[in-house]
Protein backbone atom coordinates (compact mmCIF):
# COMPACT_ATOMS: atom_id res chain seq x y z
CA UNK A 1 0.00 0.00 0.00
CA UNK A 2 2.77 2.40 0.97
CA UNK A 3 4.62 1.22 -2.12
CA UNK A 4 1.59 2.06 -4.28
CA UNK A 5 1.35 5.52 -2.74
CA UNK A 6 4.99 6.13 -3.41
CA UNK A 7 4.57 5.01 -7.05
CA UNK A 8 1.60 7.37 -7.47
CA UNK A 9 3.62 10.26 -5.99
CA UNK A 10 6.54 9.52 -8.32
CA UNK A 11 4.24 9.41 -11.35
CA UNK A 12 2.69 12.72 -10.22
CA UNK A 13 6.13 14.32 -9.84
CA UNK A 14 7.12 13.11 -13.31
CA UNK A 15 3.98 14.50 -14.97
CA UNK A 16 4.48 17.87 -13.28
CA UNK A 17 8.21 17.99 -14.13
CA UNK A 18 7.43 17.05 -17.74
CA UNK A 19 4.83 19.83 -17.94
CA UNK A 20 7.34 22.35 -16.59
CA UNK A 21 10.09 21.30 -19.00
CA UNK A 22 7.68 21.18 -21.99
CA UNK A 23 6.30 24.63 -21.10
CA UNK A 24 9.81 26.09 -20.84
CA UNK A 25 11.53 24.39 -23.78
CA UNK A 26 8.82 22.97 -26.02
CA UNK A 27 8.24 19.29 -26.71
CA UNK A 28 10.92 18.92 -29.37
CA UNK A 29 13.75 20.43 -27.32
CA UNK A 30 12.80 18.89 -23.98
CA UNK A 31 14.92 15.91 -22.97
CA UNK A 32 13.94 12.89 -20.90
CA UNK A 33 17.06 13.52 -18.80
CA UNK A 34 15.94 17.07 -17.95
CA UNK A 35 12.54 15.75 -16.90
CA UNK A 36 13.86 13.00 -14.63
CA UNK A 37 16.36 15.46 -13.11
CA UNK A 38 13.59 18.02 -12.48
CA UNK A 39 11.40 15.37 -10.86
CA UNK A 40 14.27 14.03 -8.75
CA UNK A 41 13.63 10.58 -10.18
CA UNK A 42 16.20 8.23 -11.72
CA UNK A 43 16.12 7.36 -15.42
CA UNK A 44 15.04 3.85 -14.45
CA UNK A 45 12.24 5.23 -12.28
CA UNK A 46 11.03 7.35 -15.16
CA UNK A 47 11.01 4.44 -17.59
CA UNK A 48 9.09 2.28 -15.10
CA UNK A 49 6.21 4.77 -15.47
CA UNK A 50 6.62 6.15 -19.00
CA UNK A 51 7.97 4.46 -22.09
CA UNK A 52 9.16 7.66 -23.75
CA UNK A 53 8.72 11.42 -24.08
CA UNK A 54 5.52 11.01 -26.13
CA UNK A 55 3.96 8.97 -23.31
CA UNK A 56 4.80 11.76 -20.87
CA UNK A 57 3.26 14.33 -23.20
CA UNK A 58 0.10 12.26 -23.49
CA UNK A 59 -0.13 12.04 -19.69
CA UNK A 60 0.13 15.85 -19.46
CA UNK A 61 -2.54 16.26 -22.16
CA UNK A 62 -4.82 13.78 -20.36
CA UNK A 63 -4.54 15.82 -17.17
CA UNK A 64 -5.44 18.99 -19.04
CA UNK A 65 -8.41 17.22 -20.66
CA UNK A 66 -9.56 16.10 -17.21
CA UNK A 67 -9.28 19.69 -15.98
CA UNK A 68 -11.28 20.97 -18.95
CA UNK A 69 -14.02 18.41 -18.32
CA UNK A 70 -14.07 19.32 -14.64
CA UNK A 71 -14.30 23.05 -15.32
CA UNK A 72 -17.07 22.68 -17.88
CA UNK A 73 -19.15 20.10 -16.00
CA UNK A 74 -18.61 21.85 -12.66
CA UNK A 75 -19.71 25.19 -14.09
CA UNK A 76 -22.80 23.65 -15.65
CA UNK A 77 -24.08 22.17 -12.44
CA UNK A 78 -23.82 25.25 -10.28
CA UNK A 79 -24.24 28.67 -11.81
CA UNK A 80 -27.47 30.66 -11.67
CA UNK A 81 -28.33 33.12 -14.48
CA UNK A 82 -28.76 30.57 -17.26
CA UNK A 83 -26.42 29.23 -19.89
CA UNK A 84 -24.63 32.50 -20.64
CA UNK A 85 -23.56 32.72 -17.00
CA UNK A 86 -22.41 29.10 -17.14
CA UNK A 87 -20.22 30.05 -20.10
CA UNK A 88 -18.81 33.12 -18.34
CA UNK A 89 -18.08 31.17 -15.15
CA UNK A 90 -16.44 28.26 -16.92
CA UNK A 91 -14.31 30.54 -19.06
CA UNK A 92 -13.04 32.22 -15.89
CA UNK A 93 -12.34 28.84 -14.31
CA UNK A 94 -10.46 27.68 -17.40
CA UNK A 95 -8.36 30.85 -17.59
CA UNK A 96 -7.53 30.55 -13.88
CA UNK A 97 -6.29 27.02 -14.47
CA UNK A 98 -4.28 28.13 -17.49
CA UNK A 99 -2.76 30.99 -15.50
CA UNK A 100 -2.08 28.98 -12.37
CA UNK A 101 -1.43 25.37 -13.32
CA UNK A 102 1.56 24.47 -15.46
CA UNK A 103 0.16 21.00 -16.22
CA UNK A 104 -3.00 22.46 -17.76
CA UNK A 105 -1.04 25.14 -19.61
CA UNK A 106 1.49 22.68 -21.03
CA UNK A 107 -1.31 20.25 -21.86
CA UNK A 108 -3.09 22.83 -24.02
CA UNK A 109 0.16 23.74 -25.77
CA UNK A 110 1.07 20.12 -26.44
CA UNK A 111 -2.44 19.42 -27.65
CA UNK A 112 -2.20 22.28 -30.15
CA UNK A 113 1.17 21.01 -31.40
CA UNK A 114 -0.04 17.44 -31.80
CA UNK A 115 -3.20 18.64 -33.59
CA UNK A 116 -0.88 20.55 -35.94
CA UNK A 117 1.25 17.51 -36.60
CA UNK A 118 -1.91 15.35 -36.97
CA UNK A 119 -0.49 12.97 -34.41
CA UNK A 120 -2.59 11.06 -31.94
CA UNK A 121 -3.44 13.01 -28.84
CA UNK A 122 -6.25 14.98 -27.28
CA UNK A 123 -7.57 17.99 -29.19
CA UNK A 124 -8.39 20.23 -26.24
CA UNK A 125 -9.28 23.30 -28.27
CA UNK A 126 -11.78 21.25 -30.24
CA UNK A 127 -13.21 19.93 -26.96
CA UNK A 128 -13.58 23.50 -25.69
CA UNK A 129 -15.19 24.65 -28.96
CA UNK A 130 -17.77 21.83 -28.92
CA UNK A 131 -18.69 22.64 -25.33
CA UNK A 132 -19.01 26.39 -26.02
CA UNK A 133 -21.29 25.60 -28.97
CA UNK A 134 -23.46 23.36 -26.80
CA UNK A 135 -23.85 26.00 -24.10
CA UNK A 136 -24.72 28.74 -26.59
CA UNK A 137 -27.29 26.51 -28.30
CA UNK A 138 -28.77 25.90 -24.84
CA UNK A 139 -28.84 29.68 -24.30
CA UNK A 140 -30.71 30.09 -27.58
CA UNK A 141 -33.24 27.38 -26.59
CA UNK A 142 -33.91 28.96 -23.21
CA UNK A 143 -34.37 32.37 -24.87
CA UNK A 144 -31.42 34.07 -23.21
CA UNK A 145 -29.51 34.73 -26.45
CA UNK A 146 -30.29 38.03 -28.19
CA UNK A 147 -32.52 37.97 -31.28
CA UNK A 148 -30.54 37.56 -34.47
CA UNK A 149 -27.38 36.25 -32.80
CA UNK A 150 -26.41 32.85 -34.15
CA UNK A 151 -25.12 30.47 -31.46
CA UNK A 152 -22.50 29.21 -33.88
CA UNK A 153 -21.14 32.68 -34.68
CA UNK A 154 -21.11 33.58 -31.01
CA UNK A 155 -19.27 30.32 -30.26
CA UNK A 156 -16.62 31.03 -32.89
CA UNK A 157 -16.02 34.51 -31.48
CA UNK A 158 -15.77 33.23 -27.90
CA UNK A 159 -13.47 30.35 -28.87
CA UNK A 160 -11.22 32.57 -30.99
CA UNK A 161 -10.96 35.15 -28.20
CA UNK A 162 -10.30 32.64 -25.42
CA UNK A 163 -7.68 30.78 -27.48
CA UNK A 164 -6.12 34.16 -28.33
CA UNK A 165 -6.02 35.20 -24.67
CA UNK A 166 -4.35 31.92 -23.80
CA UNK A 167 -1.71 32.24 -26.54
CA UNK A 168 -1.01 35.89 -25.72
CA UNK A 169 -0.88 34.97 -22.03
CA UNK A 170 2.10 32.72 -22.67
CA UNK A 171 4.17 35.86 -23.38
CA UNK A 172 2.40 38.42 -21.16
CA UNK A 173 0.51 37.04 -18.18
CA UNK A 174 -1.92 40.01 -18.06
CA UNK A 175 -3.91 38.41 -20.86
CA UNK A 176 -4.92 35.43 -18.73
CA UNK A 177 -5.64 37.33 -15.51
CA UNK A 178 -9.31 37.71 -14.43
CA UNK A 179 -9.71 41.46 -15.20
CA UNK A 180 -8.93 40.92 -18.89
CA UNK A 181 -11.57 38.22 -19.29
CA UNK A 182 -14.06 40.24 -17.22
CA UNK A 183 -13.63 43.21 -19.58
CA UNK A 184 -14.05 40.91 -22.56
CA UNK A 185 -17.38 39.66 -21.21
CA UNK A 186 -18.48 43.18 -20.23
CA UNK A 187 -17.93 44.13 -23.87
CA UNK A 188 -19.54 41.08 -25.45
CA UNK A 189 -22.47 40.24 -23.12
CA UNK A 190 -24.61 43.28 -24.09
CA UNK A 191 -24.47 41.93 -27.65
CA UNK A 192 -25.14 38.28 -26.72
CA UNK A 193 -27.80 38.55 -24.01
CA UNK A 194 -31.52 38.79 -24.81
CA UNK A 195 -33.02 42.11 -23.70
CA UNK A 196 -34.00 41.94 -20.06
CA UNK A 197 -31.50 39.22 -19.14
CA UNK A 198 -28.33 41.33 -19.23
CA UNK A 199 -28.93 42.68 -15.71
CA UNK A 200 -28.73 39.16 -14.29
CA UNK A 201 -25.32 38.43 -15.78
CA UNK A 202 -22.05 38.92 -13.91
CA UNK A 203 -19.08 39.47 -16.24
CA UNK A 204 -16.54 38.66 -13.52
CA UNK A 205 -18.22 35.32 -12.81
CA UNK A 206 -20.57 34.34 -10.00
CA UNK A 207 -18.11 32.42 -7.89
CA UNK A 208 -19.54 29.13 -9.12
CA UNK A 209 -16.40 29.14 -11.23
CA UNK A 210 -14.24 29.57 -8.13
CA UNK A 211 -15.81 26.57 -6.47
CA UNK A 212 -15.38 24.30 -9.44
CA UNK A 213 -11.87 25.65 -9.98
CA UNK A 214 -10.89 24.67 -6.44
CA UNK A 215 -12.49 21.30 -6.99
CA UNK A 216 -10.67 20.91 -10.29
CA UNK A 217 -7.34 21.92 -8.82
CA UNK A 218 -7.81 19.11 -6.34
CA UNK A 219 -8.50 16.73 -9.22
CA UNK A 220 -5.36 17.84 -10.98
CA UNK A 221 -2.14 18.82 -9.40
CA UNK A 222 -2.12 21.38 -6.60
CA UNK B 1 23.35 43.89 -62.95
CA UNK B 2 22.23 40.43 -64.02
CA UNK B 3 24.39 39.03 -61.26
CA UNK B 4 22.62 41.28 -58.73
CA UNK B 5 19.24 40.17 -59.98
CA UNK B 6 20.26 36.55 -59.66
CA UNK B 7 21.49 37.16 -56.11
CA UNK B 8 18.18 38.83 -55.21
CA UNK B 9 16.24 35.92 -56.67
CA UNK B 10 18.35 33.40 -54.76
CA UNK B 11 17.85 35.32 -51.52
CA UNK B 12 14.10 35.41 -52.22
CA UNK B 13 14.01 31.66 -52.87
CA UNK B 14 15.87 31.03 -49.61
CA UNK B 15 13.50 33.17 -47.54
CA UNK B 16 10.47 31.41 -49.05
CA UNK B 17 11.99 27.94 -48.59
CA UNK B 18 12.91 28.79 -45.01
CA UNK B 19 9.33 29.97 -44.34
CA UNK B 20 7.93 26.73 -45.76
CA UNK B 21 10.26 24.52 -43.74
CA UNK B 22 9.72 26.56 -40.53
CA UNK B 23 5.93 26.41 -41.03
CA UNK B 24 6.02 22.64 -41.55
CA UNK B 25 8.58 21.59 -38.95
CA UNK B 26 9.00 24.47 -36.52
CA UNK B 27 12.17 26.50 -36.03
CA UNK B 28 13.88 24.05 -33.69
CA UNK B 29 13.46 21.00 -35.93
CA UNK B 30 14.10 22.73 -39.26
CA UNK B 31 17.56 22.12 -40.68
CA UNK B 32 19.68 24.41 -42.84
CA UNK B 33 20.16 21.46 -45.21
CA UNK B 34 16.39 21.04 -45.69
CA UNK B 35 16.08 24.77 -46.45
CA UNK B 36 18.87 24.87 -49.04
CA UNK B 37 17.51 21.67 -50.64
CA UNK B 38 14.00 23.16 -50.81
CA UNK B 39 15.33 26.37 -52.36
CA UNK B 40 17.47 24.48 -54.85
CA UNK B 41 20.51 26.41 -53.59
CA UNK B 42 23.84 24.95 -52.50
CA UNK B 43 24.98 25.12 -48.87
CA UNK B 44 27.64 27.63 -49.98
CA UNK B 45 25.01 29.73 -51.72
CA UNK B 46 22.88 29.75 -48.60
CA UNK B 47 25.78 30.82 -46.38
CA UNK B 48 26.67 33.63 -48.77
CA UNK B 49 23.28 35.18 -47.94
CA UNK B 50 22.58 33.98 -44.41
CA UNK B 51 24.99 33.25 -41.59
CA UNK B 52 22.76 30.73 -39.85
CA UNK B 53 19.20 29.54 -39.22
CA UNK B 54 18.49 32.46 -36.89
CA UNK B 55 19.39 34.92 -39.65
CA UNK B 56 16.94 33.16 -41.98
CA UNK B 57 14.23 33.31 -39.32
CA UNK B 58 14.85 37.02 -38.83
CA UNK B 59 14.54 37.60 -42.60
CA UNK B 60 11.18 35.79 -42.59
CA UNK B 61 10.00 37.85 -39.60
CA UNK B 62 11.11 41.06 -41.30
CA UNK B 63 9.03 40.19 -44.36
CA UNK B 64 6.00 39.54 -42.18
CA UNK B 65 6.56 42.85 -40.40
CA UNK B 66 6.72 44.61 -43.76
CA UNK B 67 3.45 42.92 -44.77
CA UNK B 68 1.80 44.00 -41.52
CA UNK B 69 2.92 47.60 -42.02
CA UNK B 70 1.69 47.51 -45.59
CA UNK B 71 -1.70 46.12 -44.65
CA UNK B 72 -2.24 48.60 -41.85
CA UNK B 73 -0.95 51.71 -43.65
CA UNK B 74 -2.70 50.73 -46.88
CA UNK B 75 -6.01 50.19 -45.11
CA UNK B 76 -5.75 53.54 -43.33
CA UNK B 77 -5.27 55.55 -46.48
CA UNK B 78 -8.19 54.18 -48.45
CA UNK B 79 -11.28 53.04 -46.62
CA UNK B 80 -14.42 55.13 -46.29
CA UNK B 81 -16.69 54.64 -43.26
CA UNK B 82 -14.26 55.91 -40.65
CA UNK B 83 -11.79 54.18 -38.39
CA UNK B 84 -13.94 51.14 -37.61
CA UNK B 85 -14.09 50.33 -41.33
CA UNK B 86 -10.32 50.79 -41.57
CA UNK B 87 -9.97 48.22 -38.80
CA UNK B 88 -12.37 45.77 -40.49
CA UNK B 89 -10.63 46.15 -43.87
CA UNK B 90 -7.13 45.76 -42.48
CA UNK B 91 -8.10 42.72 -40.43
CA UNK B 92 -9.44 41.09 -43.61
CA UNK B 93 -6.25 41.97 -45.48
CA UNK B 94 -4.11 40.56 -42.69
CA UNK B 95 -6.10 37.31 -42.50
CA UNK B 96 -5.88 36.94 -46.29
CA UNK B 97 -2.11 37.26 -46.09
CA UNK B 98 -1.96 34.77 -43.22
CA UNK B 99 -4.15 32.33 -45.16
CA UNK B 100 -2.38 32.78 -48.49
CA UNK B 101 1.25 33.63 -47.85
CA UNK B 102 3.52 31.16 -46.11
CA UNK B 103 6.17 33.83 -45.44
CA UNK B 104 3.71 35.97 -43.49
CA UNK B 105 2.29 32.95 -41.67
CA UNK B 106 5.72 31.59 -40.72
CA UNK B 107 6.86 35.09 -39.76
CA UNK B 108 4.02 35.45 -37.25
CA UNK B 109 4.71 32.02 -35.80
CA UNK B 110 8.45 32.67 -35.48
CA UNK B 111 7.76 36.05 -33.94
CA UNK B 112 5.52 34.46 -31.31
CA UNK B 113 8.19 31.86 -30.52
CA UNK B 114 10.98 34.40 -30.22
CA UNK B 115 8.78 36.63 -28.02
CA UNK B 116 8.26 33.58 -25.80
CA UNK B 117 11.95 32.87 -25.59
CA UNK B 118 12.66 36.60 -25.03
CA UNK B 119 15.12 36.49 -27.88
CA UNK B 120 15.72 39.35 -30.23
CA UNK B 121 13.28 39.54 -33.08
CA UNK B 122 10.18 41.39 -34.19
CA UNK B 123 7.11 41.19 -31.94
CA UNK B 124 4.43 41.19 -34.64
CA UNK B 125 1.50 40.56 -32.34
CA UNK B 126 2.54 43.57 -30.25
CA UNK B 127 2.81 45.64 -33.43
CA UNK B 128 -0.72 44.56 -34.42
CA UNK B 129 -2.08 45.31 -30.92
CA UNK B 130 -0.58 48.81 -30.86
CA UNK B 131 -2.08 49.56 -34.28
CA UNK B 132 -5.53 48.24 -33.30
CA UNK B 133 -5.43 50.41 -30.17
CA UNK B 134 -4.52 53.48 -32.27
CA UNK B 135 -7.36 52.91 -34.72
CA UNK B 136 -9.93 52.38 -31.97
CA UNK B 137 -8.79 55.50 -30.13
CA UNK B 138 -9.21 57.35 -33.45
CA UNK B 139 -12.73 55.87 -33.73
CA UNK B 140 -13.52 57.16 -30.24
CA UNK B 141 -12.21 60.65 -31.12
CA UNK B 142 -14.27 60.83 -34.30
CA UNK B 143 -17.38 59.70 -32.39
CA UNK B 144 -17.88 56.43 -34.24
CA UNK B 145 -17.35 54.21 -31.18
CA UNK B 146 -20.48 53.41 -29.15
CA UNK B 147 -20.98 55.25 -25.85
CA UNK B 148 -19.49 53.42 -22.94
CA UNK B 149 -17.17 51.22 -25.02
CA UNK B 150 -13.54 51.66 -24.01
CA UNK B 151 -11.14 51.69 -26.98
CA UNK B 152 -8.67 49.66 -24.94
CA UNK B 153 -11.17 46.94 -24.05
CA UNK B 154 -12.37 46.77 -27.64
CA UNK B 155 -8.75 46.52 -28.81
CA UNK B 156 -8.02 43.65 -26.43
CA UNK B 157 -11.08 41.75 -27.66
CA UNK B 158 -10.19 42.31 -31.32
CA UNK B 159 -6.54 41.36 -30.82
CA UNK B 160 -7.40 38.26 -28.78
CA UNK B 161 -9.93 37.13 -31.40
CA UNK B 162 -7.69 37.77 -34.41
CA UNK B 163 -4.71 36.04 -32.77
CA UNK B 164 -7.03 33.16 -31.85
CA UNK B 165 -8.32 32.88 -35.44
CA UNK B 166 -4.77 32.80 -36.71
CA UNK B 167 -3.68 30.10 -34.25
CA UNK B 168 -6.79 27.99 -34.88
CA UNK B 169 -6.29 28.50 -38.62
CA UNK B 170 -2.94 26.71 -38.46
CA UNK B 171 -4.86 23.48 -37.77
CA UNK B 172 -8.15 24.15 -39.58
CA UNK B 173 -8.03 26.63 -42.44
CA UNK B 174 -11.72 27.60 -42.09
CA UNK B 175 -10.78 29.87 -39.21
CA UNK B 176 -8.72 32.19 -41.43
CA UNK B 177 -11.09 32.27 -44.41
CA UNK B 178 -13.05 35.50 -45.07
CA UNK B 179 -16.53 34.25 -44.00
CA UNK B 180 -15.32 33.51 -40.47
CA UNK B 181 -13.92 37.01 -39.98
CA UNK B 182 -16.99 38.55 -41.62
CA UNK B 183 -19.25 36.77 -39.13
CA UNK B 184 -17.02 37.91 -36.28
CA UNK B 185 -17.40 41.53 -37.34
CA UNK B 186 -21.14 41.11 -37.96
CA UNK B 187 -21.38 39.97 -34.34
CA UNK B 188 -19.12 42.61 -32.82
CA UNK B 189 -19.80 45.77 -34.85
CA UNK B 190 -23.34 46.37 -33.46
CA UNK B 191 -21.69 46.56 -30.05
CA UNK B 192 -18.75 48.75 -31.14
CA UNK B 193 -20.38 51.24 -33.54
CA UNK B 194 -22.03 54.46 -32.32
CA UNK B 195 -25.77 54.51 -33.02
CA UNK B 196 -26.40 55.72 -36.55
CA UNK B 197 -23.01 54.66 -37.91
CA UNK B 198 -23.62 50.88 -37.99
CA UNK B 199 -25.46 51.11 -41.32
CA UNK B 200 -22.34 52.50 -43.01
CA UNK B 201 -20.13 49.62 -41.95
CA UNK B 202 -19.42 46.59 -44.12
CA UNK B 203 -18.45 43.50 -42.10
CA UNK B 204 -16.97 41.73 -45.12
CA UNK B 205 -14.71 44.69 -45.87
CA UNK B 206 -15.07 47.43 -48.46
CA UNK B 207 -12.52 46.17 -50.94
CA UNK B 208 -9.99 48.75 -49.78
CA UNK B 209 -8.52 45.75 -48.02
CA UNK B 210 -8.34 43.83 -51.30
CA UNK B 211 -6.45 46.62 -53.01
CA UNK B 212 -3.88 46.97 -50.27
CA UNK B 213 -3.63 43.20 -50.03
CA UNK B 214 -2.71 42.94 -53.70
CA UNK B 215 -0.24 45.76 -53.21
CA UNK B 216 1.20 44.07 -50.14
CA UNK B 217 1.48 40.71 -51.88
CA UNK B 218 3.60 42.46 -54.48
CA UNK B 219 5.76 43.89 -51.73
CA UNK B 220 6.22 40.49 -50.21
CA UNK B 221 6.50 37.27 -52.04
CA UNK B 222 3.92 36.38 -54.67
mmCIF file of C-alpha atoms in Angstrom, chain B residues 1-10:
data_model
loop_
_atom_site.group_PDB
_atom_site.id
_atom_site.type_symbol
_atom_site.label_atom_id
_atom_site.label_comp_id
_atom_site.label_asym_id
_atom_site.label_seq_id
_atom_site.Cartn_x
_atom_site.Cartn_y
_atom_site.Cartn_z
ATOM 1 C CA UNK B 1 23.345 43.890 -62.953
ATOM 2 C CA UNK B 2 22.230 40.430 -64.022
ATOM 3 C CA UNK B 3 24.391 39.031 -61.263
ATOM 4 C CA UNK B 4 22.622 41.284 -58.726
ATOM 5 C CA UNK B 5 19.239 40.169 -59.979
ATOM 6 C CA UNK B 6 20.260 36.555 -59.661
ATOM 7 C CA UNK B 7 21.490 37.157 -56.109
ATOM 8 C CA UNK B 8 18.184 38.831 -55.207
ATOM 9 C CA UNK B 9 16.240 35.916 -56.675
ATOM 10 C CA UNK B 10 18.355 33.402 -54.757
#
